[in-house]
PDB file of C-alpha atoms in Angstrom:
ATOM      1  CA  UNK A1133      54.342  11.065  21.248  1.00  0.00           C
ATOM      2  CA  UNK A1134      54.721   6.823  21.857  1.00  0.00           C
ATOM      3  CA  UNK A1135      51.687   5.292  20.472  1.00  0.00           C
ATOM      4  CA  UNK A1136      50.196   4.634  23.670  1.00  0.00           C
ATOM      5  CA  UNK A1137      50.365   8.072  24.573  1.00  0.00           C
ATOM      6  CA  UNK A1138      48.342   8.723  20.214  1.00  0.00           C
ATOM      7  CA  UNK A1139      45.603   5.817  21.354  1.00  0.00           C
ATOM      8  CA  UNK A1140      45.198   7.828  24.671  1.00  0.00           C
ATOM      9  CA  UNK A1141      44.864  10.954  22.533  1.00  0.00           C
ATOM     10  CA  UNK A1142      46.653  12.534  25.221  1.00  0.00           C
ATOM     11  CA  UNK A1143      47.484  16.182  23.644  1.00  0.00           C
ATOM     12  CA  UNK A1144      43.984  16.039  23.373  1.00  0.00           C
ATOM     13  CA  UNK A1145      42.962  15.719  27.550  1.00  0.00           C
ATOM     14  CA  UNK A1146      46.551  17.681  28.018  1.00  0.00           C
ATOM     15  CA  UNK A1147      44.817  20.617  25.857  1.00  0.00           C
ATOM     16  CA  UNK A1148      41.566  20.211  28.137  1.00  0.00           C
ATOM     17  CA  UNK A1149      43.252  20.588  31.122  1.00  0.00           C
ATOM     18  CA  UNK A1150      44.953  24.279  30.020  1.00  0.00           C
ATOM     19  CA  UNK A1151      42.112  25.440  28.924  1.00  0.00           C
ATOM     20  CA  UNK A1152      40.671  25.135  32.402  1.00  0.00           C
ATOM     21  CA  UNK A1153      44.587  27.226  33.989  1.00  0.00           C
ATOM     22  CA  UNK A1154      43.823  30.449  35.616  1.00  0.00           C
ATOM     23  CA  UNK A1155      47.062  31.850  33.771  1.00  0.00           C
ATOM     24  CA  UNK A1156      49.701  31.391  31.405  1.00  0.00           C
ATOM     25  CA  UNK A1157      52.698  28.980  33.916  1.00  0.00           C
ATOM     26  CA  UNK A1158      50.129  26.829  34.202  1.00  0.00           C
ATOM     27  CA  UNK A1159      48.987  26.346  30.722  1.00  0.00           C
ATOM     28  CA  UNK A1160      52.433  25.851  30.619  1.00  0.00           C
ATOM     29  CA  UNK A1161      52.846  23.143  32.899  1.00  0.00           C
ATOM     30  CA  UNK A1162      50.189  21.472  31.652  1.00  0.00           C
ATOM     31  CA  UNK A1163      51.663  21.106  28.224  1.00  0.00           C
ATOM     32  CA  UNK A1164      54.675  20.059  29.563  1.00  0.00           C
ATOM     33  CA  UNK A1165      53.886  17.358  31.536  1.00  0.00           C
ATOM     34  CA  UNK A1166      54.284  14.001  30.728  1.00  0.00           C
ATOM     35  CA  UNK A1167      53.204  10.096  31.678  1.00  0.00           C
ATOM     36  CA  UNK A1168      55.349   8.828  34.408  1.00  0.00           C
ATOM     37  CA  UNK A1169      55.288   4.724  34.937  1.00  0.00           C
ATOM     38  CA  UNK A1170      57.259   6.167  38.401  1.00  0.00           C
ATOM     39  CA  UNK A1171      54.366   4.267  41.727  1.00  0.00           C
ATOM     40  CA  UNK A1172      55.316   7.198  44.064  1.00  0.00           C
ATOM     41  CA  UNK A1173      54.740  10.062  41.742  1.00  0.00           C
ATOM     42  CA  UNK A1174      51.116   8.461  40.736  1.00  0.00           C
ATOM     43  CA  UNK A1175      50.634   8.302  43.870  1.00  0.00           C
ATOM     44  CA  UNK A1176      51.371  11.697  45.016  1.00  0.00           C
ATOM     45  CA  UNK A1177      49.796  12.691  41.900  1.00  0.00           C
ATOM     46  CA  UNK A1178      46.345  11.333  42.513  1.00  0.00           C
ATOM     47  CA  UNK A1179      46.527  12.363  46.909  1.00  0.00           C
ATOM     48  CA  UNK A1180      46.416  15.899  45.132  1.00  0.00           C
ATOM     49  CA  UNK A1181      43.668  15.793  42.918  1.00  0.00           C
ATOM     50  CA  UNK A1182      41.554  13.491  45.862  1.00  0.00           C
ATOM     51  CA  UNK A1183      42.255  16.708  48.408  1.00  0.00           C
ATOM     52  CA  UNK A1184      41.302  18.952  45.661  1.00  0.00           C
ATOM     53  CA  UNK A1185      38.130  17.491  44.164  1.00  0.00           C
ATOM     54  CA  UNK A1186      36.912  17.218  48.563  1.00  0.00           C
ATOM     55  CA  UNK A1187      38.782  20.874  49.366  1.00  0.00           C
ATOM     56  CA  UNK A1188      36.239  22.402  45.430  1.00  0.00           C
ATOM     57  CA  UNK A1189      33.743  20.651  46.519  1.00  0.00           C
ATOM     58  CA  UNK A1190      33.750  21.315  50.916  1.00  0.00           C
ATOM     59  CA  UNK A1191      34.747  24.332  50.447  1.00  0.00           C
ATOM     60  CA  UNK A1192      34.933  26.012  45.982  1.00  0.00           C
ATOM     61  CA  UNK A1193      37.442  25.987  44.616  1.00  0.00           C
ATOM     62  CA  UNK A1194      40.612  27.388  45.260  1.00  0.00           C
ATOM     63  CA  UNK A1195      41.185  31.423  44.848  1.00  0.00           C
ATOM     64  CA  UNK A1196      44.061  32.351  41.838  1.00  0.00           C
ATOM     65  CA  UNK A1197      42.738  36.138  41.195  1.00  0.00           C
ATOM     66  CA  UNK A1198      45.575  37.998  40.725  1.00  0.00           C
ATOM     67  CA  UNK A1199      47.749  35.229  40.575  1.00  0.00           C
ATOM     68  CA  UNK A1200      49.742  36.117  37.047  1.00  0.00           C
ATOM     69  CA  UNK A1201      52.832  35.248  35.348  1.00  0.00           C
ATOM     70  CA  UNK A1202      55.494  37.995  36.356  1.00  0.00           C
ATOM     71  CA  UNK A1203      58.923  36.813  35.090  1.00  0.00           C
ATOM     72  CA  UNK A1204      58.936  39.684  32.426  1.00  0.00           C
ATOM     73  CA  UNK A1205      58.444  42.684  34.643  1.00  0.00           C
ATOM     74  CA  UNK A1206      61.110  40.059  37.500  1.00  0.00           C
ATOM     75  CA  UNK A1207      63.320  39.915  34.223  1.00  0.00           C
ATOM     76  CA  UNK A1208      63.620  43.483  33.486  1.00  0.00           C
ATOM     77  CA  UNK A1209      63.944  44.587  37.154  1.00  0.00           C
ATOM     78  CA  UNK A1210      66.715  41.988  37.547  1.00  0.00           C
ATOM     79  CA  UNK A1211      68.581  43.821  34.669  1.00  0.00           C
ATOM     80  CA  UNK A1212      68.094  47.195  36.919  1.00  0.00           C
ATOM     81  CA  UNK A1213      65.599  48.669  34.136  1.00  0.00           C
ATOM     82  CA  UNK A1214      62.595  51.239  34.574  1.00  0.00           C
ATOM     83  CA  UNK A1215      58.972  49.363  36.491  1.00  0.00           C
ATOM     84  CA  UNK A1216      56.137  51.454  35.781  1.00  0.00           C
ATOM     85  CA  UNK A1217      52.997  52.228  37.655  1.00  0.00           C
ATOM     86  CA  UNK A1218      51.374  49.150  36.206  1.00  0.00           C
ATOM     87  CA  UNK A1219      54.321  46.555  37.010  1.00  0.00           C
ATOM     88  CA  UNK A1220      53.977  47.080  40.680  1.00  0.00           C
ATOM     89  CA  UNK A1221      50.031  46.958  40.608  1.00  0.00           C
ATOM     90  CA  UNK A1222      50.219  43.126  38.995  1.00  0.00           C
ATOM     91  CA  UNK A1223      52.744  42.487  41.822  1.00  0.00           C
ATOM     92  CA  UNK A1224      50.703  44.374  44.671  1.00  0.00           C
ATOM     93  CA  UNK A1225      47.741  41.618  42.984  1.00  0.00           C
ATOM     94  CA  UNK A1226      50.510  38.372  43.218  1.00  0.00           C
ATOM     95  CA  UNK A1227      50.834  39.317  46.830  1.00  0.00           C
ATOM     96  CA  UNK A1228      47.790  39.480  47.878  1.00  0.00           C
ATOM     97  CA  UNK A1229      46.027  36.600  45.435  1.00  0.00           C
ATOM     98  CA  UNK A1230      48.967  34.380  46.969  1.00  0.00           C
ATOM     99  CA  UNK A1231      47.622  35.741  50.831  1.00  0.00           C
ATOM    100  CA  UNK A1232      44.286  34.765  49.653  1.00  0.00           C
ATOM    101  CA  UNK A1233      45.481  30.818  47.566  1.00  0.00           C
ATOM    102  CA  UNK A1234      47.166  30.666  51.430  1.00  0.00           C
ATOM    103  CA  UNK A1235      44.207  31.759  53.681  1.00  0.00           C
ATOM    104  CA  UNK A1236      42.088  29.714  51.475  1.00  0.00           C
ATOM    105  CA  UNK A1237      44.225  25.925  52.267  1.00  0.00           C
ATOM    106  CA  UNK A1238      44.193  27.546  55.921  1.00  0.00           C
ATOM    107  CA  UNK A1239      40.704  27.398  56.442  1.00  0.00           C
ATOM    108  CA  UNK A1240      39.962  24.057  55.126  1.00  0.00           C
ATOM    109  CA  UNK A1241      37.880  21.760  56.828  1.00  0.00           C
ATOM    110  CA  UNK A1242      38.991  18.528  54.278  1.00  0.00           C
ATOM    111  CA  UNK A1243      42.066  16.463  54.674  1.00  0.00           C
ATOM    112  CA  UNK A1244      44.801  18.145  52.472  1.00  0.00           C
ATOM    113  CA  UNK A1245      48.404  17.163  53.464  1.00  0.00           C
ATOM    114  CA  UNK A1246      49.219  17.080  49.821  1.00  0.00           C
ATOM    115  CA  UNK A1247      47.757  20.669  49.272  1.00  0.00           C
ATOM    116  CA  UNK A1248      49.531  22.215  52.308  1.00  0.00           C
ATOM    117  CA  UNK A1249      52.707  20.695  50.884  1.00  0.00           C
ATOM    118  CA  UNK A1250      52.243  22.628  47.487  1.00  0.00           C
ATOM    119  CA  UNK A1251      50.999  26.443  49.374  1.00  0.00           C
ATOM    120  CA  UNK A1252      53.741  26.041  51.920  1.00  0.00           C
ATOM    121  CA  UNK A1253      56.258  26.799  50.010  1.00  0.00           C
ATOM    122  CA  UNK A1254      54.418  30.096  48.617  1.00  0.00           C
ATOM    123  CA  UNK A1255      55.769  33.269  50.681  1.00  0.00           C
ATOM    124  CA  UNK A1256      53.092  36.130  50.976  1.00  0.00           C
ATOM    125  CA  UNK A1257      55.762  39.505  50.931  1.00  0.00           C
ATOM    126  CA  UNK A1258      53.210  41.902  52.931  1.00  0.00           C
ATOM    127  CA  UNK A1259      55.774  44.016  53.772  1.00  0.00           C
ATOM    128  CA  UNK A1260      56.716  44.454  50.297  1.00  0.00           C
ATOM    129  CA  UNK A1261      52.838  44.681  49.552  1.00  0.00           C
ATOM    130  CA  UNK A1262      52.163  47.895  52.533  1.00  0.00           C
ATOM    131  CA  UNK A1263      55.121  48.899  50.597  1.00  0.00           C
ATOM    132  CA  UNK A1264      54.624  49.268  46.766  1.00  0.00           C
ATOM    133  CA  UNK A1265      50.221  49.799  47.889  1.00  0.00           C
ATOM    134  CA  UNK A1266      51.382  53.658  49.607  1.00  0.00           C
ATOM    135  CA  UNK A1267      53.267  54.303  46.387  1.00  0.00           C
ATOM    136  CA  UNK A1268      50.744  52.917  43.113  1.00  0.00           C
ATOM    137  CA  UNK A1269      47.058  52.170  43.069  1.00  0.00           C
ATOM    138  CA  UNK A1270      45.285  49.305  41.855  1.00  0.00           C
ATOM    139  CA  UNK A1271      45.493  50.872  38.422  1.00  0.00           C
ATOM    140  CA  UNK A1272      48.588  51.639  38.600  1.00  0.00           C
ATOM    141  CA  UNK A1273      48.915  55.415  39.015  1.00  0.00           C
ATOM    142  CA  UNK A1274      51.076  56.941  41.147  1.00  0.00           C
ATOM    143  CA  UNK A1275      50.166  58.317  44.297  1.00  0.00           C
ATOM    144  CA  UNK A1276      50.912  61.549  46.414  1.00  0.00           C
ATOM    145  CA  UNK A1277      52.143  58.957  48.820  1.00  0.00           C
ATOM    146  CA  UNK A1278      55.099  57.559  46.537  1.00  0.00           C
ATOM    147  CA  UNK A1279      57.677  59.647  47.837  1.00  0.00           C
ATOM    148  CA  UNK A1280      57.776  63.129  49.865  1.00  0.00           C
ATOM    149  CA  UNK A1281      59.276  65.064  46.487  1.00  0.00           C
ATOM    150  CA  UNK A1282      56.109  64.166  44.822  1.00  0.00           C
ATOM    151  CA  UNK A1283      53.962  65.064  46.829  1.00  0.00           C
ATOM    152  CA  UNK A1284      55.615  68.381  47.244  1.00  0.00           C
ATOM    153  CA  UNK A1285      55.423  68.242  43.144  1.00  0.00           C
ATOM    154  CA  UNK A1286      51.877  68.080  42.793  1.00  0.00           C
ATOM    155  CA  UNK A1287      51.232  70.219  46.160  1.00  0.00           C
ATOM    156  CA  UNK A1288      52.903  73.160  43.900  1.00  0.00           C
ATOM    157  CA  UNK A1289      50.736  72.509  40.414  1.00  0.00           C
ATOM    158  CA  UNK A1290      47.472  72.515  42.877  1.00  0.00           C
ATOM    159  CA  UNK A1291      48.391  75.780  44.120  1.00  0.00           C
ATOM    160  CA  UNK A1292      48.978  77.060  40.030  1.00  0.00           C
ATOM    161  CA  UNK A1293      45.853  75.646  38.461  1.00  0.00           C
ATOM    162  CA  UNK A1294      43.866  76.809  41.443  1.00  0.00           C
ATOM    163  CA  UNK A1295      45.642  80.572  40.503  1.00  0.00           C
ATOM    164  CA  UNK A1296      45.500  79.898  36.887  1.00  0.00           C
ATOM    165  CA  UNK A1297      41.192  79.373  37.452  1.00  0.00           C
ATOM    166  CA  UNK A1298      41.435  81.873  39.464  1.00  0.00           C
ATOM    167  CA  UNK A1299      43.356  83.897  37.535  1.00  0.00           C
ATOM    168  CA  UNK A1300      40.517  83.407  34.091  1.00  0.00           C
ATOM    169  CA  UNK A1301      36.745  83.646  36.301  1.00  0.00           C
ATOM    170  CA  UNK A1302      38.777  87.183  37.101  1.00  0.00           C
ATOM    171  CA  UNK A1303      39.628  87.836  32.993  1.00  0.00           C
ATOM    172  CA  UNK A1304      35.789  85.923  32.591  1.00  0.00           C
ATOM    173  CA  UNK A1305      34.009  88.444  34.317  1.00  0.00           C
ATOM    174  CA  UNK A1306      35.887  92.172  33.081  1.00  0.00           C
ATOM    175  CA  UNK A1307      35.714  91.014  29.711  1.00  0.00           C
ATOM    176  CA  UNK A1308      32.627  88.944  28.991  1.00  0.00           C
ATOM    177  CA  UNK A1309      31.404  90.420  25.430  1.00  0.00           C
ATOM    178  CA  UNK A1310      35.088  90.450  24.210  1.00  0.00           C
ATOM    179  CA  UNK A1311      35.096  86.375  25.476  1.00  0.00           C
ATOM    180  CA  UNK A1312      33.658  83.939  22.189  1.00  0.00           C
ATOM    181  CA  UNK A1313      33.753  81.115  24.889  1.00  0.00           C
ATOM    182  CA  UNK A1314      34.291  80.087  28.606  1.00  0.00           C
ATOM    183  CA  UNK A1315      35.635  77.572  27.929  1.00  0.00           C
ATOM    184  CA  UNK A1316      39.744  77.531  28.797  1.00  0.00           C
ATOM    185  CA  UNK A1317      41.846  75.327  26.335  1.00  0.00           C
ATOM    186  CA  UNK A1318      45.538  74.913  26.510  1.00  0.00           C
ATOM    187  CA  UNK A1319      48.176  75.105  23.794  1.00  0.00           C
ATOM    188  CA  UNK A1320      52.352  74.341  24.229  1.00  0.00           C
ATOM    189  CA  UNK A1321      50.408  73.861  28.097  1.00  0.00           C
ATOM    190  CA  UNK A1322      49.687  77.799  28.694  1.00  0.00           C
ATOM    191  CA  UNK A1323      45.785  78.112  29.636  1.00  0.00           C
ATOM    192  CA  UNK A1324      43.968  80.357  26.627  1.00  0.00           C
ATOM    193  CA  UNK A1325      41.332  81.333  25.965  1.00  0.00           C
ATOM    194  CA  UNK A1326      38.642  82.840  22.972  1.00  0.00           C
ATOM    195  CA  UNK A1327      38.967  86.454  21.691  1.00  0.00           C
ATOM    196  CA  UNK A1328      37.029  87.550  19.373  1.00  0.00           C
ATOM    197  CA  UNK A1329      39.339  88.425  16.673  1.00  0.00           C
ATOM    198  CA  UNK A1330      38.882  92.687  16.190  1.00  0.00           C
ATOM    199  CA  UNK A1331      39.773  92.525  20.016  1.00  0.00           C
ATOM    200  CA  UNK A1332      43.060  89.158  20.069  1.00  0.00           C
ATOM    201  CA  UNK A1333      44.889  93.015  21.278  1.00  0.00           C
ATOM    202  CA  UNK A1334      43.431  94.213  23.154  1.00  0.00           C
ATOM    203  CA  UNK A1335      44.725  92.468  26.672  1.00  0.00           C
ATOM    204  CA  UNK A1336      48.477  91.932  26.037  1.00  0.00           C
ATOM    205  CA  UNK A1337      49.715  88.170  26.489  1.00  0.00           C
ATOM    206  CA  UNK A1338      50.561  86.416  23.528  1.00  0.00           C
ATOM    207  CA  UNK A1339      48.308  84.644  20.494  1.00  0.00           C
ATOM    208  CA  UNK A1340      48.373  81.148  19.650  1.00  0.00           C
ATOM    209  CA  UNK A1341      47.069  81.103  15.872  1.00  0.00           C
ATOM    210  CA  UNK A1342      42.680  81.920  14.950  1.00  0.00           C
ATOM    211  CA  UNK A1343      39.919  79.447  14.863  1.00  0.00           C
ATOM    212  CA  UNK A1344      38.867  77.634  11.295  1.00  0.00           C
ATOM    213  CA  UNK A1345      36.793  80.850  10.676  1.00  0.00           C
ATOM    214  CA  UNK A1346      38.724  83.702  11.349  1.00  0.00           C
ATOM    215  CA  UNK A1347      36.191  85.293  13.471  1.00  0.00           C
ATOM    216  CA  UNK A1348      38.127  84.318  16.832  1.00  0.00           C
ATOM    217  CA  UNK A1349      41.320  83.813  18.503  1.00  0.00           C
ATOM    218  CA  UNK A1350      43.788  82.220  20.832  1.00  0.00           C
ATOM    219  CA  UNK A1351      44.549  83.970  23.429  1.00  0.00           C
ATOM    220  CA  UNK A1352      47.007  84.049  26.821  1.00  0.00           C
ATOM    221  CA  UNK A1353      45.344  87.531  28.392  1.00  0.00           C
ATOM    222  CA  UNK A1354      48.669  89.528  30.041  1.00  0.00           C
ATOM    223  CA  UNK A1355      46.535  88.827  32.956  1.00  0.00           C
ATOM    224  CA  UNK A1356      47.472  84.547  32.672  1.00  0.00           C
ATOM    225  CA  UNK A1357      51.115  85.518  31.547  1.00  0.00           C
ATOM    226  CA  UNK A1358      52.583  86.080  34.469  1.00  0.00           C
ATOM    227  CA  UNK A1359      50.559  83.047  36.176  1.00  0.00           C
TER     228      UNK A1359
END
């Protein structure tokens, strides 16, 4: 930084502007700015500033929700690495953010040629958004519609859970006096019940250990083992 820039405290001004940016790439771009003495660059920059100020006053600030730095995710995708559900959810949000920006620009009533030149370079990729939205939700959770195979596996799991629940209820109804607690606990992925220690061998099945007091045992009755 030269003496003129120091006298203007340009570094302080740049940091103040960077602090107003919506996401990290904007901050990096602002911090990388260098003063220009080219009249054309200055005129273009001033035109953008005038248009942006008029747009904010007339229509409010441009929306930047969903706009974020996706460079890390994109590098992983290029290298063939596995992307997470949250990665895809952020991509959906980013595409929707681009759509919001373009819609804002198209609805501006104030002159905005310079802003249009910038926004027109953005691509929305709505087909990709539609495809990704059928696979993950906003929290990055994989939906049943992600693939026919996944939908079928989850259907089978729901059926198994229903069968286990029915078997537990039948067992509780038939042996309520032997059960300490009707809440189902899972050990090693298997549904177990807390049975009186004195009756832990009365129902067949598998024993998963005793309670801290030794008065009860975690048992997977034979009626559940077969489910």
